[in-house]
PDB file of C-alpha atoms in Angstrom:
ATOM      1  CA  MET A   1      -5.067 -65.868  -4.229  1.00 43.00           C
ATOM      2  CA  GLY A   2      -3.827 -63.761  -1.313  1.00 47.00           C
ATOM      3  CA  GLU A   3      -1.063 -64.074   1.217  1.00 48.00           C
ATOM      4  CA  PRO A   4      -0.073 -67.494   2.605  1.00 45.00           C
ATOM      5  CA  GLN A   5      -1.862 -68.308   5.831  1.00 48.00           C
ATOM      6  CA  VAL A   6      -0.922 -70.755   8.542  1.00 45.00           C
ATOM      7  CA  LYS A   7      -3.370 -73.658   8.717  1.00 48.00           C
ATOM      8  CA  SER A   8      -3.094 -76.201  11.508  1.00 47.00           C
ATOM      9  CA  LEU A   9      -4.370 -79.671  12.300  1.00 46.00           C
ATOM     10  CA  GLU A  10      -4.228 -80.972  15.850  1.00 47.00           C
ATOM     11  CA  LEU A  11      -4.269 -84.656  16.824  1.00 46.00           C
ATOM     12  CA  ARG A  12      -3.966 -86.103  20.334  1.00 43.00           C
ATOM     13  CA  VAL A  13      -0.922 -88.361  20.406  1.00 44.00           C
ATOM     14  CA  GLU A  14       2.078 -89.418  22.403  1.00 42.00           C
ATOM     15  CA  ARG A  15       5.037 -89.130  20.102  1.00 42.00           C
ATOM     16  CA  ASN A  16       7.905 -91.629  20.063  1.00 44.00           C
ATOM     17  CA  GLY A  17       9.795 -90.474  17.017  1.00 47.00           C
ATOM     18  CA  GLY A  18       9.499 -89.150  13.523  1.00 47.00           C
ATOM     19  CA  SER A  19      11.414 -87.783  10.593  1.00 46.00           C
ATOM     20  CA  ALA A  20      12.326 -84.500   8.984  1.00 44.00           C
ATOM     21  CA  ALA A  21       9.921 -85.430   6.162  1.00 46.00           C
ATOM     22  CA  GLY A  22       6.961 -84.964   8.489  1.00 49.00           C
ATOM     23  CA  THR A  23       6.297 -88.626   9.325  1.00 48.00           C
ATOM     24  CA  ILE A  24       5.320 -89.050  12.967  1.00 50.00           C
ATOM     25  CA  ASP A  25       5.483 -92.329  14.884  1.00 47.00           C
ATOM     26  CA  VAL A  26       3.306 -92.355  17.975  1.00 50.00           C
ATOM     27  CA  ASP A  27       2.753 -94.649  20.941  1.00 48.00           C
ATOM     28  CA  ASN A  28      -0.799 -93.521  21.638  1.00 47.00           C
ATOM     29  CA  ILE A  29      -3.513 -91.830  19.643  1.00 47.00           C
ATOM     30  CA  GLY A  30      -7.203 -91.639  20.374  1.00 42.00           C
ATOM     31  CA  PHE A  31      -9.219 -92.021  23.520  1.00 37.00           C
ATOM     32  CA  VAL A  32      -7.844 -92.728  26.964  1.00 37.00           C
ATOM     33  CA  GLY A  33      -7.926 -96.458  27.718  1.00 38.00           C
ATOM     34  CA  SER A  34      -7.874 -97.555  24.086  1.00 38.00           C
ATOM     35  CA  ILE A  35      -5.931-100.798  23.663  1.00 40.00           C
ATOM     36  CA  HIS A  36      -5.449-100.462  19.890  1.00 39.00           C
ATOM     37  CA  ASN A  37      -3.965 -97.003  19.848  1.00 44.00           C
ATOM     38  CA  ASN A  38      -0.642 -96.985  18.021  1.00 64.00           C
ATOM     39  CA  MET A  39      -0.197 -95.183  14.759  1.00 68.00           C
ATOM     40  CA  THR A  40       2.167 -93.723  12.175  1.00 73.00           C
ATOM     41  CA  ILE A  41       0.994 -90.427  10.662  1.00 75.00           C
ATOM     42  CA  VAL A  42       2.297 -89.686   7.148  1.00 78.00           C
ATOM     43  CA  PRO A  43       1.323 -86.479   5.308  1.00 79.00           C
ATOM     44  CA  ALA A  44       0.867 -86.772   1.531  1.00 80.00           C
ATOM     45  CA  ASP A  45       2.726 -83.492   0.988  1.00 77.00           C
ATOM     46  CA  PRO A  46       5.552 -83.485   3.556  1.00 72.00           C
ATOM     47  CA  GLY A  47       7.283 -80.553   1.848  1.00 71.00           C
ATOM     48  CA  ALA A  48       4.270 -78.358   2.628  1.00 73.00           C
ATOM     49  CA  VAL A  49       4.423 -79.096   6.374  1.00 71.00           C
ATOM     50  CA  ALA A  50       5.980 -76.074   8.091  1.00 70.00           C
ATOM     51  CA  SER A  51       6.338 -77.692  11.513  1.00 71.00           C
ATOM     52  CA  VAL A  52       5.292 -80.599  13.700  1.00 70.00           C
ATOM     53  CA  ASP A  53       5.308 -79.880  17.415  1.00 70.00           C
ATOM     54  CA  ALA A  54       4.315 -81.875  20.497  1.00 69.00           C
ATOM     55  CA  TYR A  55       2.385 -80.179  23.292  1.00 70.00           C
ATOM     56  CA  THR A  56       0.523 -81.043  26.456  1.00 72.00           C
ATOM     57  CA  GLY A  57      -2.844 -79.381  26.819  1.00 72.00           C
ATOM     58  CA  TRP A  58      -6.523 -79.900  27.413  1.00 73.00           C
ATOM     59  CA  VAL A  59      -8.200 -82.308  25.006  1.00 68.00           C
ATOM     60  CA  TYR A  60     -11.964 -82.713  24.624  1.00 66.00           C
ATOM     61  CA  TYR A  61     -13.234 -86.302  24.912  1.00 64.00           C
ATOM     62  CA  ASN A  62     -16.680 -87.895  24.690  1.00 63.00           C
ATOM     63  CA  ALA A  63     -19.351 -86.890  27.198  1.00 68.00           C
ATOM     64  CA  GLY A  64     -18.086 -83.321  27.412  1.00 72.00           C
ATOM     65  CA  ARG A  65     -14.941 -84.140  29.396  1.00 73.00           C
ATOM     66  CA  TYR A  66     -11.674 -82.294  29.047  1.00 74.00           C
ATOM     67  CA  GLU A  67      -8.510 -84.078  30.097  1.00 72.00           C
ATOM     68  CA  LYS A  68      -4.899 -83.017  30.178  1.00 73.00           C
ATOM     69  CA  ALA A  69      -3.182 -84.994  27.415  1.00 69.00           C
ATOM     70  CA  PRO A  70      -0.349 -84.761  24.905  1.00 66.00           C
ATOM     71  CA  TYR A  71      -1.133 -83.839  21.322  1.00 68.00           C
ATOM     72  CA  ILE A  72       0.702 -82.831  18.174  1.00 70.00           C
ATOM     73  CA  LYS A  73       0.128 -79.828  16.002  1.00 72.00           C
ATOM     74  CA  ILE A  74       0.937 -80.008  12.303  1.00 72.00           C
ATOM     75  CA  VAL A  75       1.308 -76.566  10.726  1.00 75.00           C
ATOM     76  CA  LYS A  76       1.073 -76.030   6.991  1.00 73.00           C
ATOM     77  CA  THR A  77       1.475 -72.729   5.154  1.00 70.00           C
ATOM     78  CA  ALA A  78      -0.807 -72.338   2.143  1.00 70.00           C
ATOM     79  CA  THR A  79      -2.437 -69.730  -0.033  1.00 72.00           C
ATOM     80  CA  GLY A  80      -6.181 -70.309  -0.252  1.00 71.00           C
ATOM     81  CA  ASN A  81      -7.564 -73.634   0.938  1.00 69.00           C
ATOM     82  CA  ALA A  82      -5.251 -76.048   2.753  1.00 68.00           C
ATOM     83  CA  PHE A  83      -5.675 -79.811   2.452  1.00 73.00           C
ATOM     84  CA  TYR A  84      -4.351 -82.401   4.888  1.00 75.00           C
ATOM     85  CA  ASP A  85      -4.363 -85.605   2.887  1.00 81.00           C
ATOM     86  CA  THR A  86      -2.704 -87.731   5.538  1.00 79.00           C
ATOM     87  CA  ILE A  87      -2.274 -91.459   6.063  1.00 80.00           C
ATOM     88  CA  LEU A  88      -2.892 -92.866   9.547  1.00 77.00           C
ATOM     89  CA  TYR A  89      -1.298 -96.320   9.674  1.00 77.00           C
ATOM     90  CA  PRO A  90      -2.135 -98.322  12.828  1.00 74.00           C
ATOM     91  CA  GLY A  91       0.112-100.986  14.286  1.00 68.00           C
ATOM     92  CA  ALA A  92       1.484-102.614  17.416  1.00 67.00           C
ATOM     93  CA  LYS A  93       3.219-100.680  20.186  1.00 63.00           C
ATOM     94  CA  GLY A  94       6.849-100.116  19.328  1.00 61.00           C
ATOM     95  CA  MET A  95       6.180-100.697  15.636  1.00 63.00           C
ATOM     96  CA  SER A  96       8.519 -99.349  13.002  1.00 64.00           C
ATOM     97  CA  PRO A  97       6.887 -99.797   9.588  1.00 72.00           C
ATOM     98  CA  LYS A  98       8.224 -97.903   6.623  1.00 78.00           C
ATOM     99  CA  VAL A  99       5.318 -96.017   5.065  1.00 82.00           C
ATOM    100  CA  THR A 100       5.794 -93.743   2.056  1.00 85.00           C
ATOM    101  CA  VAL A 101       2.999 -91.755   0.435  1.00 88.00           C
ATOM    102  CA  THR A 102       2.929 -90.455  -3.126  1.00 89.00           C
ATOM    103  CA  ARG A 103       0.242 -88.107  -4.400  1.00 90.00           C
ATOM    104  CA  LEU A 104      -1.114 -89.295  -7.763  1.00 92.00           C
ATOM    105  CA  GLY A 105      -1.910 -86.776 -10.452  1.00 91.00           C
ATOM    106  CA  VAL A 106      -5.681 -86.506 -10.955  1.00 92.00           C
ATOM    107  CA  SER A 107      -7.268 -85.222 -14.164  1.00 93.00           C
ATOM    108  CA  GLU A 108     -10.622 -84.981 -15.884  1.00 90.00           C
ATOM    109  CA  ASN A 109     -10.769 -84.746 -19.692  1.00 89.00           C
ATOM    110  CA  GLY A 110      -7.038 -83.942 -19.693  1.00 90.00           C
ATOM    111  CA  THR A 111      -7.346 -81.070 -17.196  1.00 92.00           C
ATOM    112  CA  ALA A 112      -5.457 -81.416 -13.900  1.00 92.00           C
ATOM    113  CA  LEU A 113      -7.639 -81.244 -10.782  1.00 89.00           C
ATOM    114  CA  SER A 114      -6.756 -79.743  -7.406  1.00 85.00           C
ATOM    115  CA  PRO A 115      -6.890 -81.694  -4.119  1.00 82.00           C
ATOM    116  CA  SER A 116     -10.135 -79.830  -3.348  1.00 80.00           C
ATOM    117  CA  GLN A 117     -11.767 -81.714  -6.235  1.00 87.00           C
ATOM    118  CA  ALA A 118     -10.136 -85.160  -6.026  1.00 89.00           C
ATOM    119  CA  SER A 119      -7.203 -86.936  -4.393  1.00 91.00           C
ATOM    120  CA  GLY A 120      -5.233 -89.987  -5.396  1.00 92.00           C
ATOM    121  CA  LEU A 121      -2.819 -91.362  -2.799  1.00 93.00           C
ATOM    122  CA  GLN A 122      -0.514 -94.332  -3.195  1.00 93.00           C
ATOM    123  CA  MET A 123       1.242 -95.833  -0.172  1.00 91.00           C
ATOM    124  CA  THR A 124       4.071 -98.309  -0.109  1.00 90.00           C
ATOM    125  CA  ILE A 125       4.135-100.078   3.250  1.00 86.00           C
ATOM    126  CA  THR A 126       6.907-102.321   4.528  1.00 83.00           C
ATOM    127  CA  ASP A 127       5.973-103.942   7.826  1.00 76.00           C
ATOM    128  CA  GLY A 128       7.417-107.130   9.308  1.00 74.00           C
ATOM    129  CA  GLY A 129       9.394-107.919   6.156  1.00 79.00           C
ATOM    130  CA  HIS A 130       6.273-107.714   3.953  1.00 83.00           C
ATOM    131  CA  THR A 131       5.800-104.953   1.338  1.00 89.00           C
ATOM    132  CA  TYR A 132       2.537-103.984  -0.328  1.00 90.00           C
ATOM    133  CA  THR A 133       0.995-100.977  -2.072  1.00 94.00           C
ATOM    134  CA  ASP A 134      -2.344 -99.403  -1.165  1.00 93.00           C
ATOM    135  CA  THR A 135      -4.026 -96.846  -3.433  1.00 93.00           C
ATOM    136  CA  TYR A 136      -6.900 -94.569  -2.416  1.00 91.00           C
ATOM    137  CA  LEU A 137      -8.985 -92.612  -4.927  1.00 92.00           C
ATOM    138  CA  ILE A 138     -11.322 -89.937  -3.556  1.00 90.00           C
ATOM    139  CA  ALA A 139     -13.625 -87.574  -5.503  1.00 90.00           C
ATOM    140  CA  HIS A 140     -14.293 -84.839  -2.955  1.00 85.00           C
ATOM    141  CA  ASP A 141     -17.002 -83.248  -5.076  1.00 81.00           C
ATOM    142  CA  GLY A 142     -19.018 -86.439  -5.597  1.00 75.00           C
ATOM    143  CA  ALA A 143     -19.199 -89.377  -7.989  1.00 67.00           C
ATOM    144  CA  GLY A 144     -20.324 -89.799 -11.552  1.00 72.00           C
ATOM    145  CA  THR A 145     -17.523 -88.108 -13.486  1.00 85.00           C
ATOM    146  CA  THR A 146     -14.814 -90.315 -14.982  1.00 91.00           C
ATOM    147  CA  ARG A 147     -11.381 -89.221 -13.806  1.00 92.00           C
ATOM    148  CA  GLN A 148      -7.807 -90.381 -14.287  1.00 92.00           C
ATOM    149  CA  TYR A 149      -5.964 -91.109 -10.997  1.00 92.00           C
ATOM    150  CA  GLY A 150      -2.379 -91.983 -11.932  1.00 89.00           C
ATOM    151  CA  SER A 151      -2.759 -95.205 -13.970  1.00 90.00           C
ATOM    152  CA  TYR A 152      -6.395 -95.798 -12.866  1.00 92.00           C
ATOM    153  CA  THR A 153      -9.613 -94.510 -14.428  1.00 93.00           C
ATOM    154  CA  TYR A 154     -12.585 -94.313 -12.056  1.00 93.00           C
ATOM    155  CA  ASN A 155     -16.089 -92.804 -11.986  1.00 92.00           C
ATOM    156  CA  GLY A 156     -17.029 -93.333  -8.323  1.00 90.00           C
ATOM    157  CA  SER A 157     -16.559 -91.190  -5.225  1.00 91.00           C
ATOM    158  CA  LYS A 158     -14.017 -93.437  -3.470  1.00 91.00           C
ATOM    159  CA  ALA A 159     -12.001 -96.579  -4.125  1.00 92.00           C
ATOM    160  CA  TYR A 160      -9.304 -98.671  -2.453  1.00 92.00           C
ATOM    161  CA  ILE A 161      -6.853-100.944  -4.277  1.00 94.00           C
ATOM    162  CA  ARG A 162      -4.240-103.238  -2.672  1.00 93.00           C
ATOM    163  CA  SER A 163      -1.375-104.650  -4.754  1.00 92.00           C
ATOM    164  CA  GLU A 164       1.365-107.090  -3.855  1.00 88.00           C
ATOM    165  CA  ASN A 165       4.321-107.535  -6.209  1.00 82.00           C
ATOM    166  CA  GLY A 166       2.457-105.584  -8.906  1.00 83.00           C
ATOM    167  CA  VAL A 167      -0.636-107.823  -8.743  1.00 89.00           C
ATOM    168  CA  VAL A 168      -3.955-106.363  -7.540  1.00 91.00           C
ATOM    169  CA  THR A 169      -5.150-108.531  -4.644  1.00 93.00           C
ATOM    170  CA  GLN A 170      -8.096-106.482  -3.350  1.00 94.00           C
ATOM    171  CA  THR A 171     -10.392-103.680  -4.551  1.00 93.00           C
ATOM    172  CA  VAL A 172     -13.218-101.849  -2.837  1.00 92.00           C
ATOM    173  CA  THR A 173     -15.336 -99.499  -4.965  1.00 91.00           C
ATOM    174  CA  ASP A 174     -18.694 -97.759  -4.875  1.00 89.00           C
ATOM    175  CA  PRO A 175     -21.613 -99.944  -6.028  1.00 89.00           C
ATOM    176  CA  GLY A 176     -22.056 -99.526  -9.788  1.00 87.00           C
ATOM    177  CA  ALA A 177     -18.779 -97.636 -10.274  1.00 90.00           C
ATOM    178  CA  THR A 178     -16.210 -98.680 -12.877  1.00 92.00           C
ATOM    179  CA  LEU A 179     -12.488 -98.924 -12.046  1.00 92.00           C
ATOM    180  CA  THR A 180      -9.941 -99.732 -14.768  1.00 91.00           C
ATOM    181  CA  PRO A 181      -6.148 -99.984 -14.459  1.00 86.00           C
TER     182      PRO A 181
END
């Protein structure tokens, strides 16, 4: 597989806090002048994040403009391909939701798959006294094969499931795909 290499992902943000687990709370993310621009960034594999640093530098915007702006750099050390399955949770300025992400095991015919083939992410979100669970299922190599994502079986390329108090309240799947709990 080779020696570990440093892989980095850069996002333009203004940071207002964070945690040792790699969660980053930001006041601004996105384009200058955006009014809905507040976000919490939560990596699916916080133990694999080597560092999270804030910088000020030149950021490329639409229409070929570069502007001086703050950004963060998330560094991950990995052998082979590196994957940044990351949750971006938007909210109001000064928000403080609790967002936790768990990577679901993904398998096909009993064989475990890598994140390059498929990802299953489950988030528990507590915001404003309300707690709910969102689950995302993503087949990176296309649809059509039935796979096990944690407790779900699915044959599409992507799906979203929202649960409240253990009851599924919303699902979004590919047309014609089958999702079973």
